[in-house]
CSV table of C-alpha atoms in Angstrom, one decimal:
chain,number,residue,atom,x,y,z
J,1,UNK,CA,0.0,0.0,0.0
J,2,UNK,CA,2.8,2.3,0.9
J,3,UNK,CA,4.6,1.4,-2.3
J,4,UNK,CA,1.5,2.1,-4.4
J,5,UNK,CA,1.1,5.6,-2.8
J,6,UNK,CA,4.7,6.4,-3.4
J,7,UNK,CA,4.3,5.3,-7.0
J,8,UNK,CA,1.3,7.5,-7.5
J,9,UNK,CA,3.2,10.6,-6.1
J,10,UNK,CA,6.1,9.8,-8.4
J,11,UNK,CA,3.9,9.5,-11.5
J,12,UNK,CA,2.2,12.9,-10.7
J,13,UNK,CA,5.5,14.6,-10.3
J,14,UNK,CA,6.7,13.2,-13.6
J,15,UNK,CA,3.5,14.3,-15.3
J,16,UNK,CA,4.0,17.8,-14.0
J,17,UNK,CA,7.6,17.9,-15.2
J,18,UNK,CA,8.9,19.0,-11.8
J,19,UNK,CA,9.8,17.6,-8.4
J,20,UNK,CA,7.4,17.3,-5.6
J,21,UNK,CA,9.5,19.6,-3.5
J,22,UNK,CA,9.7,22.4,-6.1
J,23,UNK,CA,6.0,22.1,-6.8
J,24,UNK,CA,5.1,22.6,-3.2
J,25,UNK,CA,7.5,25.5,-2.6
J,26,UNK,CA,6.7,27.4,-5.8
J,27,UNK,CA,5.2,30.8,-4.6
J,28,UNK,CA,2.2,32.3,-6.3
J,29,UNK,CA,2.4,35.8,-7.8
J,30,UNK,CA,-0.1,37.1,-5.2
J,31,UNK,CA,-0.2,35.5,-1.8
J,32,UNK,CA,-2.7,36.1,1.0
J,33,UNK,CA,-1.5,37.6,4.2
J,34,UNK,CA,-3.0,38.7,7.5
J,35,UNK,CA,-6.0,41.0,7.5
J,36,UNK,CA,-6.9,39.9,4.0
J,37,UNK,CA,-4.1,42.0,2.6
J,38,UNK,CA,-2.4,40.7,-0.6
J,39,UNK,CA,1.2,41.2,-1.7
J,40,UNK,CA,1.2,42.9,-5.1
J,41,UNK,CA,3.9,43.8,-7.5
J,42,UNK,CA,3.6,47.6,-8.1
J,43,UNK,CA,5.6,49.4,-10.8
J,44,UNK,CA,7.2,52.8,-10.0
J,45,UNK,CA,9.7,55.0,-11.8
J,46,UNK,CA,12.6,55.4,-9.3
J,47,UNK,CA,15.4,57.8,-10.2
J,48,UNK,CA,14.6,57.4,-13.9
J,49,UNK,CA,14.4,53.6,-13.9
J,50,UNK,CA,11.3,51.4,-13.9
J,51,UNK,CA,11.3,49.3,-10.7
J,52,UNK,CA,8.9,46.7,-9.4
J,53,UNK,CA,8.3,46.9,-5.7
J,54,UNK,CA,6.2,44.5,-3.4
J,55,UNK,CA,3.3,46.3,-1.9
J,56,UNK,CA,0.2,45.7,0.1
J,57,UNK,CA,-3.0,47.8,0.7
J,58,UNK,CA,-4.0,48.0,4.4
J,59,UNK,CA,-6.9,50.1,5.6
J,60,UNK,CA,-7.0,51.9,2.3
J,61,UNK,CA,-3.3,52.9,2.4
J,62,UNK,CA,-0.5,51.4,0.2
J,63,UNK,CA,2.5,50.1,2.1
J,64,UNK,CA,5.7,49.0,0.3
J,65,UNK,CA,8.4,46.6,1.1
J,66,UNK,CA,11.1,48.4,3.1
J,67,UNK,CA,13.8,46.1,1.7
J,68,UNK,CA,12.7,46.6,-1.9
J,69,UNK,CA,12.5,50.4,-1.6
J,70,UNK,CA,15.8,51.0,0.2
J,71,UNK,CA,17.6,48.8,-2.3
J,72,UNK,CA,16.0,50.7,-5.3
J,73,UNK,CA,17.0,54.1,-4.0
J,74,UNK,CA,20.5,53.0,-2.9
J,75,UNK,CA,20.0,53.8,0.8
J,76,UNK,CA,22.2,52.4,3.6
J,77,UNK,CA,20.2,50.2,6.0
J,78,UNK,CA,21.2,48.9,9.5
J,79,UNK,CA,19.2,47.0,12.1
J,80,UNK,CA,20.2,47.2,15.7
J,81,UNK,CA,18.2,46.2,18.8
J,82,UNK,CA,14.9,46.2,16.8
J,83,UNK,CA,15.5,49.6,15.3
J,84,UNK,CA,16.0,50.0,11.5
J,85,UNK,CA,18.1,53.0,10.5
J,86,UNK,CA,18.0,54.2,6.9
J,87,UNK,CA,20.6,56.8,5.6
J,88,UNK,CA,20.5,58.7,2.3
J,89,UNK,CA,21.5,62.2,1.2
J,90,UNK,CA,22.6,63.2,4.7
J,91,UNK,CA,19.2,62.2,6.1
J,92,UNK,CA,18.5,59.5,8.7
J,93,UNK,CA,15.2,57.7,9.2
J,94,UNK,CA,14.6,55.3,12.1
J,95,UNK,CA,11.7,53.0,12.5
J,96,UNK,CA,10.5,50.0,14.6
J,97,UNK,CA,8.1,47.2,13.9
J,98,UNK,CA,4.5,47.9,14.9
J,99,UNK,CA,5.3,51.6,15.6
J,100,UNK,CA,3.2,54.4,14.1
J,101,UNK,CA,6.1,56.8,14.1
J,102,UNK,CA,9.3,57.5,12.1
J,103,UNK,CA,12.2,59.5,13.6
J,104,UNK,CA,13.5,61.7,10.7
J,105,UNK,CA,16.8,63.5,11.4
J,106,UNK,CA,15.9,63.4,15.1
J,107,UNK,CA,12.3,64.7,14.7
J,108,UNK,CA,9.4,62.4,15.3
J,109,UNK,CA,6.9,62.0,12.4
J,110,UNK,CA,3.5,60.3,13.0
J,111,UNK,CA,2.2,57.6,10.6
J,112,UNK,CA,-1.5,56.8,9.9
J,113,UNK,CA,-0.7,53.1,10.6
J,114,UNK,CA,2.2,51.2,12.0
J,115,UNK,CA,5.1,49.5,10.3
J,116,UNK,CA,3.8,46.0,9.4
J,117,UNK,CA,5.6,42.7,9.3
J,118,UNK,CA,4.1,40.6,6.6
J,119,UNK,CA,5.5,37.4,5.4
J,120,UNK,CA,8.8,38.1,7.2
J,121,UNK,CA,9.2,41.5,5.4
J,122,UNK,CA,8.6,45.0,6.8
J,123,UNK,CA,6.1,47.1,5.0
J,124,UNK,CA,5.9,50.9,5.4
J,125,UNK,CA,4.1,53.9,4.1
J,126,UNK,CA,5.9,55.1,0.9
J,127,UNK,CA,5.4,58.8,1.0
J,128,UNK,CA,6.7,59.6,4.5
J,129,UNK,CA,9.7,57.3,3.9
J,130,UNK,CA,10.7,59.0,0.6
J,131,UNK,CA,10.1,62.4,2.2
J,132,UNK,CA,12.3,61.4,5.1
J,133,UNK,CA,15.3,60.8,2.9
J,134,UNK,CA,14.8,64.0,1.1
J,135,UNK,CA,13.1,62.6,-2.0
J,136,UNK,CA,10.0,63.6,-4.0
J,137,UNK,CA,7.0,61.8,-5.4
J,138,UNK,CA,5.0,62.9,-8.4
J,139,UNK,CA,2.3,61.0,-10.4
J,140,UNK,CA,2.7,61.4,-14.1
J,141,UNK,CA,0.7,59.5,-16.7
J,142,UNK,CA,-0.6,57.2,-14.0
J,143,UNK,CA,2.8,56.2,-12.8
J,144,UNK,CA,4.3,57.3,-9.5
J,145,UNK,CA,7.7,58.9,-10.1
J,146,UNK,CA,10.1,58.8,-7.1
J,147,UNK,CA,13.3,60.8,-7.1
J,148,UNK,CA,15.8,60.6,-4.3
J,149,UNK,CA,18.7,62.2,-6.2
J,150,UNK,CA,19.1,65.9,-5.2
J,151,UNK,CA,18.1,68.0,-8.2
J,152,UNK,CA,19.7,71.2,-9.3
J,153,UNK,CA,17.6,74.3,-8.5
J,154,UNK,CA,17.0,77.4,-10.7
J,155,UNK,CA,18.6,76.1,-13.8
J,156,UNK,CA,17.9,77.5,-17.2
J,157,UNK,CA,18.8,77.3,-20.9
J,158,UNK,CA,18.7,73.5,-21.3
J,159,UNK,CA,20.3,72.0,-24.4
J,160,UNK,CA,21.0,68.3,-25.1
J,161,UNK,CA,24.6,66.9,-25.2
J,162,UNK,CA,23.7,63.6,-26.9
J,163,UNK,CA,20.5,61.8,-25.8
J,164,UNK,CA,21.5,61.1,-22.2
J,165,UNK,CA,22.8,64.5,-21.0
J,166,UNK,CA,21.7,68.1,-20.8
J,167,UNK,CA,23.8,71.2,-20.2
J,168,UNK,CA,22.0,73.8,-18.1
J,169,UNK,CA,23.2,77.1,-16.8
J,170,UNK,CA,22.9,79.2,-13.6
J,171,UNK,CA,23.7,82.9,-13.4
J,172,UNK,CA,24.7,85.0,-10.4
J,173,UNK,CA,26.7,88.1,-9.6
J,174,UNK,CA,29.9,86.1,-10.0
J,175,UNK,CA,29.2,84.9,-13.6
J,176,UNK,CA,27.7,81.8,-15.1
J,177,UNK,CA,28.0,78.2,-14.1
J,178,UNK,CA,27.2,75.3,-16.5
J,179,UNK,CA,26.2,71.9,-15.3
J,180,UNK,CA,25.9,68.5,-16.9
J,181,UNK,CA,22.6,66.9,-16.0
J,182,UNK,CA,21.7,63.2,-16.5
J,183,UNK,CA,18.6,63.4,-18.7
J,184,UNK,CA,17.2,60.2,-17.0
J,185,UNK,CA,17.6,60.8,-13.3
J,186,UNK,CA,18.7,64.4,-12.8
J,187,UNK,CA,22.1,63.7,-11.3
J,188,UNK,CA,24.3,66.6,-12.0
J,189,UNK,CA,27.9,67.8,-11.8
J,190,UNK,CA,29.6,71.2,-12.3
J,191,UNK,CA,31.1,71.4,-15.8
J,192,UNK,CA,32.3,75.0,-16.3
J,193,UNK,CA,32.3,78.4,-14.8
J,194,UNK,CA,32.9,81.7,-16.6
J,195,UNK,CA,32.7,85.5,-16.1
J,196,UNK,CA,32.1,87.0,-19.5
J,197,UNK,CA,32.6,83.9,-21.6
J,198,UNK,CA,30.2,82.8,-24.3
J,199,UNK,CA,27.6,80.0,-24.1
J,200,UNK,CA,28.8,76.5,-24.6
J,201,UNK,CA,27.9,75.3,-28.1
J,202,UNK,CA,27.6,71.6,-28.4
J,203,UNK,CA,29.2,69.6,-31.2
J,204,UNK,CA,27.0,67.6,-33.7
J,205,UNK,CA,27.8,64.2,-31.9
J,206,UNK,CA,27.4,65.7,-28.4
J,207,UNK,CA,30.9,64.8,-27.1
J,208,UNK,CA,32.4,68.3,-27.1
J,209,UNK,CA,31.4,72.0,-26.7
J,210,UNK,CA,33.1,75.1,-27.9
J,211,UNK,CA,33.2,78.5,-26.2
J,212,UNK,CA,35.1,81.8,-26.1
J,213,UNK,CA,36.4,83.4,-22.9
J,214,UNK,CA,36.0,87.1,-22.1
J,215,UNK,CA,39.0,88.0,-24.2
J,216,UNK,CA,37.8,86.2,-27.3
J,217,UNK,CA,40.1,83.1,-27.1
J,218,UNK,CA,38.4,79.9,-28.3
J,219,UNK,CA,38.4,76.7,-26.3
J,220,UNK,CA,36.8,73.3,-26.7
J,221,UNK,CA,35.8,71.2,-23.7
J,222,UNK,CA,35.5,67.4,-23.7
J,223,UNK,CA,32.1,66.6,-22.1
J,224,UNK,CA,33.3,63.2,-21.0
J,225,UNK,CA,36.6,64.1,-19.4
J,226,UNK,CA,35.7,67.8,-18.8
J,227,UNK,CA,39.1,68.9,-20.0
J,228,UNK,CA,39.4,72.2,-21.9
J,229,UNK,CA,41.7,72.8,-24.8
J,230,UNK,CA,42.9,76.2,-26.1
J,231,UNK,CA,42.3,76.4,-29.9
J,232,UNK,CA,43.3,80.0,-30.5
J,233,UNK,CA,44.3,83.0,-28.3
J,234,UNK,CA,43.2,85.4,-31.1
J,235,UNK,CA,41.3,88.1,-29.2
J,236,UNK,CA,39.0,89.4,-32.0
J,237,UNK,CA,35.3,89.4,-31.0
J,238,UNK,CA,33.6,86.2,-32.1
J,239,UNK,CA,29.8,85.5,-31.9
J,240,UNK,CA,27.3,83.0,-33.2
J,241,UNK,CA,29.7,80.0,-33.0
J,242,UNK,CA,28.6,77.2,-35.3
J,243,UNK,CA,30.1,73.7,-35.6
J,244,UNK,CA,31.1,72.3,-39.0
J,245,UNK,CA,29.0,69.2,-39.8
J,246,UNK,CA,32.1,66.9,-39.4
J,247,UNK,CA,33.2,68.6,-36.2
J,248,UNK,CA,36.5,69.7,-37.7
J,249,UNK,CA,36.0,73.5,-37.6
J,250,UNK,CA,34.0,76.3,-36.1
J,251,UNK,CA,32.3,79.1,-38.1
J,252,UNK,CA,31.6,82.4,-36.5
J,253,UNK,CA,30.8,86.1,-37.0
J,254,UNK,CA,33.8,88.2,-36.4
J,255,UNK,CA,34.2,91.8,-35.3
J,256,UNK,CA,32.2,94.2,-33.1
J,257,UNK,CA,29.5,94.6,-35.7
J,258,UNK,CA,29.6,90.9,-36.9
J,259,UNK,CA,30.6,92.0,-40.4
J,260,UNK,CA,32.8,89.0,-41.2
J,261,UNK,CA,32.0,85.3,-41.5
J,262,UNK,CA,35.1,83.4,-40.6
J,263,UNK,CA,36.2,79.8,-40.1
J,264,UNK,CA,38.4,78.4,-37.3
J,265,UNK,CA,40.3,75.1,-38.0
J,266,UNK,CA,40.3,73.1,-34.8
J,267,UNK,CA,43.4,71.1,-35.8
J,268,UNK,CA,45.8,74.0,-36.1
J,269,UNK,CA,43.9,77.1,-34.8
J,270,UNK,CA,44.0,78.8,-38.2
J,271,UNK,CA,41.4,81.5,-38.9
J,272,UNK,CA,40.1,82.1,-42.5
J,273,UNK,CA,37.9,85.0,-43.5
J,274,UNK,CA,35.2,83.6,-45.8
J,275,UNK,CA,32.9,86.6,-46.2
J,276,UNK,CA,34.0,90.2,-45.8
J,277,UNK,CA,31.4,92.2,-47.6
J,278,UNK,CA,31.2,95.2,-45.2
J,279,UNK,CA,27.6,94.3,-44.3
J,280,UNK,CA,27.3,95.1,-40.6
J,281,UNK,CA,25.1,93.6,-37.9
J,282,UNK,CA,24.9,90.0,-39.1
J,283,UNK,CA,23.3,87.6,-36.6
J,284,UNK,CA,21.7,84.1,-36.4
J,285,UNK,CA,24.4,82.5,-38.5
J,286,UNK,CA,23.5,79.1,-40.1
J,287,UNK,CA,26.0,77.1,-42.2
J,288,UNK,CA,25.3,74.3,-44.7
J,289,UNK,CA,26.9,70.9,-44.4
J,290,UNK,CA,29.5,71.7,-47.1
J,291,UNK,CA,30.5,74.9,-45.4
J,292,UNK,CA,29.9,77.0,-48.5
J,293,UNK,CA,26.4,78.4,-48.0
J,294,UNK,CA,25.3,80.7,-45.2
J,295,UNK,CA,22.0,82.0,-44.0
J,296,UNK,CA,21.9,84.9,-41.5
J,297,UNK,CA,19.9,88.0,-40.6
J,298,UNK,CA,21.0,91.6,-41.0
J,299,UNK,CA,19.6,94.3,-38.8
J,300,UNK,CA,19.4,97.9,-40.2
J,301,UNK,CA,19.4,100.6,-37.6
J,302,UNK,CA,17.1,103.6,-37.2
J,303,UNK,CA,18.2,106.8,-38.9
J,304,UNK,CA,18.7,110.1,-37.1
J,305,UNK,CA,17.4,113.1,-39.1
J,306,UNK,CA,17.4,116.8,-38.6
J,307,UNK,CA,16.6,120.1,-40.2
J,308,UNK,CA,19.8,121.0,-42.2
J,309,UNK,CA,19.6,124.6,-41.2
J,310,UNK,CA,19.0,124.0,-37.5
J,311,UNK,CA,20.5,121.1,-35.6
J,312,UNK,CA,19.1,122.1,-32.3
J,313,UNK,CA,18.0,119.1,-30.2
J,314,UNK,CA,14.3,119.9,-30.6
J,315,UNK,CA,14.7,119.4,-34.4
J,316,UNK,CA,16.4,116.1,-34.2
J,317,UNK,CA,14.2,113.0,-35.0
J,318,UNK,CA,14.6,109.3,-35.4
J,319,UNK,CA,13.2,107.4,-38.3
J,320,UNK,CA,12.3,104.0,-36.9
J,321,UNK,CA,10.9,102.8,-40.3
J,322,UNK,CA,14.3,101.6,-41.3
J,323,UNK,CA,14.8,99.6,-38.1
J,324,UNK,CA,14.3,96.1,-39.7
J,325,UNK,CA,15.7,92.7,-39.7
J,326,UNK,CA,15.9,90.7,-42.9
J,327,UNK,CA,17.2,87.3,-43.8
J,328,UNK,CA,20.1,86.9,-46.3
J,329,UNK,CA,21.8,84.0,-48.0
J,330,UNK,CA,25.4,83.9,-49.2
J,331,UNK,CA,27.0,81.2,-51.3
J,332,UNK,CA,30.8,81.4,-51.5
J,333,UNK,CA,30.8,78.5,-54.0
J,334,UNK,CA,29.7,80.9,-56.8
J,335,UNK,CA,32.3,82.5,-59.0
J,336,UNK,CA,31.1,85.9,-57.9
J,337,UNK,CA,29.5,85.3,-54.5
J,338,UNK,CA,27.3,88.0,-53.0
J,339,UNK,CA,24.7,88.4,-50.4
J,340,UNK,CA,21.1,87.7,-51.5
J,341,UNK,CA,18.3,89.4,-49.6
J,342,UNK,CA,15.5,86.8,-49.1
J,343,UNK,CA,12.9,88.8,-47.1
J,344,UNK,CA,11.7,92.4,-47.2
J,345,UNK,CA,8.8,92.5,-44.7
J,346,UNK,CA,8.8,94.6,-41.5
J,347,UNK,CA,7.9,91.7,-39.1
J,348,UNK,CA,10.4,90.6,-36.4
J,349,UNK,CA,12.1,87.3,-37.5
J,350,UNK,CA,13.1,85.0,-34.6
J,351,UNK,CA,14.5,81.5,-34.3
J,352,UNK,CA,16.0,81.5,-37.8
J,353,UNK,CA,17.1,78.0,-39.0
J,354,UNK,CA,18.6,76.6,-42.2
J,355,UNK,CA,20.0,73.2,-43.0
J,356,UNK,CA,21.1,73.7,-46.6
J,357,UNK,CA,21.9,77.4,-46.8
J,358,UNK,CA,19.2,77.8,-49.4
J,359,UNK,CA,15.9,77.7,-47.5
J,360,UNK,CA,15.3,79.3,-44.1
J,361,UNK,CA,12.6,78.8,-41.5
J,362,UNK,CA,11.7,81.5,-39.0
J,363,UNK,CA,9.1,82.7,-36.6
J,364,UNK,CA,7.4,85.8,-37.9
J,365,UNK,CA,6.1,88.2,-35.2
J,366,UNK,CA,3.8,90.8,-36.7
J,367,UNK,CA,4.5,94.5,-35.9
J,368,UNK,CA,0.8,94.9,-35.0
J,369,UNK,CA,-1.4,92.7,-32.8
J,370,UNK,CA,-1.7,89.2,-34.1
J,371,UNK,CA,-0.3,85.7,-33.6
J,372,UNK,CA,3.2,84.7,-34.5
J,373,UNK,CA,3.5,82.2,-37.3
J,374,UNK,CA,6.2,79.8,-38.6
J,375,UNK,CA,7.3,80.7,-42.1
J,376,UNK,CA,9.8,79.6,-44.7
J,377,UNK,CA,11.6,81.5,-47.4
J,378,UNK,CA,13.7,80.0,-50.2
J,379,UNK,CA,16.5,81.3,-52.5
J,380,UNK,CA,13.8,82.6,-55.0
J,381,UNK,CA,12.4,84.8,-52.2
J,382,UNK,CA,9.2,82.8,-52.0
J,383,UNK,CA,7.7,83.1,-48.5
J,384,UNK,CA,5.3,80.3,-47.3
J,385,UNK,CA,3.4,79.5,-44.2
J,386,UNK,CA,4.6,76.4,-42.4
J,387,UNK,CA,2.5,76.6,-39.2
J,388,UNK,CA,-0.2,79.1,-38.4
J,389,UNK,CA,-2.8,77.3,-36.2
J,390,UNK,CA,-1.7,78.9,-32.9
J,391,UNK,CA,0.6,81.6,-31.7
J,392,UNK,CA,4.1,80.3,-32.2
J,393,UNK,CA,6.5,80.9,-29.3
J,394,UNK,CA,9.5,78.9,-30.4
J,395,UNK,CA,10.7,76.7,-33.3
J,396,UNK,CA,13.7,74.4,-33.5
J,397,UNK,CA,15.0,72.6,-36.6
J,398,UNK,CA,16.5,69.1,-35.8
J,399,UNK,CA,17.2,66.2,-38.1
J,400,UNK,CA,14.8,67.4,-40.8
J,401,UNK,CA,12.0,68.1,-38.4
J,402,UNK,CA,10.7,71.4,-37.1
J,403,UNK,CA,9.6,71.2,-33.5
J,404,UNK,CA,7.2,74.0,-32.6
J,405,UNK,CA,6.0,75.4,-29.3
J,406,UNK,CA,2.8,77.4,-29.7
J,407,UNK,CA,0.3,78.9,-27.3
J,408,UNK,CA,-3.1,77.3,-27.8
J,409,UNK,CA,-5.0,79.3,-25.2
J,410,UNK,CA,-4.5,80.9,-21.8
J,411,UNK,CA,-4.0,77.6,-20.1
J,412,UNK,CA,-2.4,75.3,-22.7
J,413,UNK,CA,0.4,75.2,-25.2
J,414,UNK,CA,1.0,72.5,-27.8
J,415,UNK,CA,4.2,71.0,-29.2
J,416,UNK,CA,4.1,69.9,-32.8
J,417,UNK,CA,6.6,68.1,-35.1
J,418,UNK,CA,6.6,69.2,-38.7
J,419,UNK,CA,8.3,67.2,-41.5
J,420,UNK,CA,10.2,69.7,-43.7
J,421,UNK,CA,9.9,67.5,-46.8
J,422,UNK,CA,6.2,66.5,-46.6
J,423,UNK,CA,4.9,69.2,-44.4
J,424,UNK,CA,3.0,66.6,-42.3
J,425,UNK,CA,2.2,67.9,-38.8
J,426,UNK,CA,2.1,65.7,-35.7
J,427,UNK,CA,1.0,66.9,-32.3
J,428,UNK,CA,3.4,65.5,-29.8
J,429,UNK,CA,2.2,67.1,-26.5
J,430,UNK,CA,-0.3,69.4,-24.9
J,431,UNK,CA,1.5,71.2,-22.1
J,432,UNK,CA,0.9,73.9,-19.6
J,433,UNK,CA,1.0,77.5,-20.8
J,434,UNK,CA,3.7,77.9,-18.2
J,435,UNK,CA,6.1,76.1,-20.5
J,436,UNK,CA,8.4,78.9,-21.7
J,437,UNK,CA,10.9,77.1,-24.0
J,438,UNK,CA,11.9,73.7,-25.4
J,439,UNK,CA,15.1,71.8,-26.4
J,440,UNK,CA,15.3,68.9,-28.8
J,441,UNK,CA,17.5,66.0,-29.8
J,442,UNK,CA,16.1,63.3,-32.0
J,443,UNK,CA,12.8,62.3,-30.6
J,444,UNK,CA,13.6,63.5,-27.1
J,445,UNK,CA,12.3,66.9,-25.9
J,446,UNK,CA,13.0,69.0,-22.8
J,447,UNK,CA,10.9,71.9,-21.6
J,448,UNK,CA,11.2,74.6,-19.1
J,449,UNK,CA,8.1,75.0,-17.0
J,450,UNK,CA,8.0,77.5,-14.1
J,451,UNK,CA,11.8,77.4,-14.0
J,452,UNK,CA,12.0,73.6,-13.8
J,453,UNK,CA,13.5,71.5,-16.6
J,454,UNK,CA,11.4,68.4,-17.6
J,455,UNK,CA,12.4,65.7,-20.1
J,456,UNK,CA,9.8,63.8,-22.1
J,457,UNK,CA,9.2,60.2,-20.9
J,458,UNK,CA,6.7,58.3,-23.0
J,459,UNK,CA,3.6,60.5,-22.9
J,460,UNK,CA,4.6,62.2,-19.7
J,461,UNK,CA,7.4,64.3,-18.3
J,462,UNK,CA,10.2,63.6,-15.8
J,463,UNK,CA,11.7,66.4,-13.7
J,464,UNK,CA,15.5,66.7,-13.9
J,465,UNK,CA,15.9,70.0,-12.1
J,466,UNK,CA,13.8,71.7,-9.4
């Protein structure tokens, strides 16, 4: 009889394809615990990564596995005489089983329900624990985002350095500080400080940046090693630095009035003047991939007029009608190169972009009340509407796509992607009207909202500064 029973057990185990011991010890995905609570596997975004944490719901409140959470946030944990001590970011949290209190940095914090021991694991309320170690919790697109990495405050002017980093800036009475910020979790490090130097302009592949110091000398900085290299100590004024497509040179406007378009060879520091046509006040320099075609704006200044027979101050007037900004193109590949005036209208022209040196895109701001629109103008001076649905606030040209930030109404703005070949428009996001600017690399977008930098994450946003 005993032999028959053993044979039956052996046959069942064989049919299941596993041993009797493993079949008995296999844990179900959800197991019942005391007070009818069930252990669940909840998904959170923790410091930019998707993490699964064991959790239970007790008395309407979600408690999470202390072991899982402290491991995910990288906290140090010690247990001594029944007291668990958690340390992170110069904060200390102490707790005990069945206690309805935390001690955070020496101050007692009350909980709605006690720390619970369930299945041999401590479960605690998530929010007070994260707050205790200096972290934040935000729910975006239905997912709770937890950040315990200290974020940089009051940063501005984000621009991508590759897909995984941002450069942001902070200004004070001592000058400007630039920081490298991890685009996934917000971890940051000081990159560069300057008093009177230019902005950092990032290379096409995102591994370097170029800048001028207050004296006009040009440096490159390796964004991986953070080492700077002097390229030239030439002290002429240089503005609108633009990288060559292959990263071998820098184009810039030279002189106090930006009259000259010049090229700086990064290998030997040699400077070559490419355009010297005596046309002053060039700005918004764009360079084609072959380095022969340029698009830029020229601003003509107001004229001072007076009665030729009486130059008393009361008879002096200023003619503002000539105060205009127009877009020009210049092709040095022609046998007789010369500047070509592409526009003649009196509107303000902002965010001027060109990829080929032939066609330019710009935001047209009317001189009278009315919404700003995104326009294009080609080498034949043909001006066309690109986007005019809402009031355009910013436009960026990136990898053949125009990314547009536009004010939809008093509460909302929209971000659109427009294909420059087909003209097809795709709405990417509806965002708060408090979004003041955007930055783009590939399909990734960063926005500045109320002074905070957020990076796109699926259909939501992840804060990388505070």
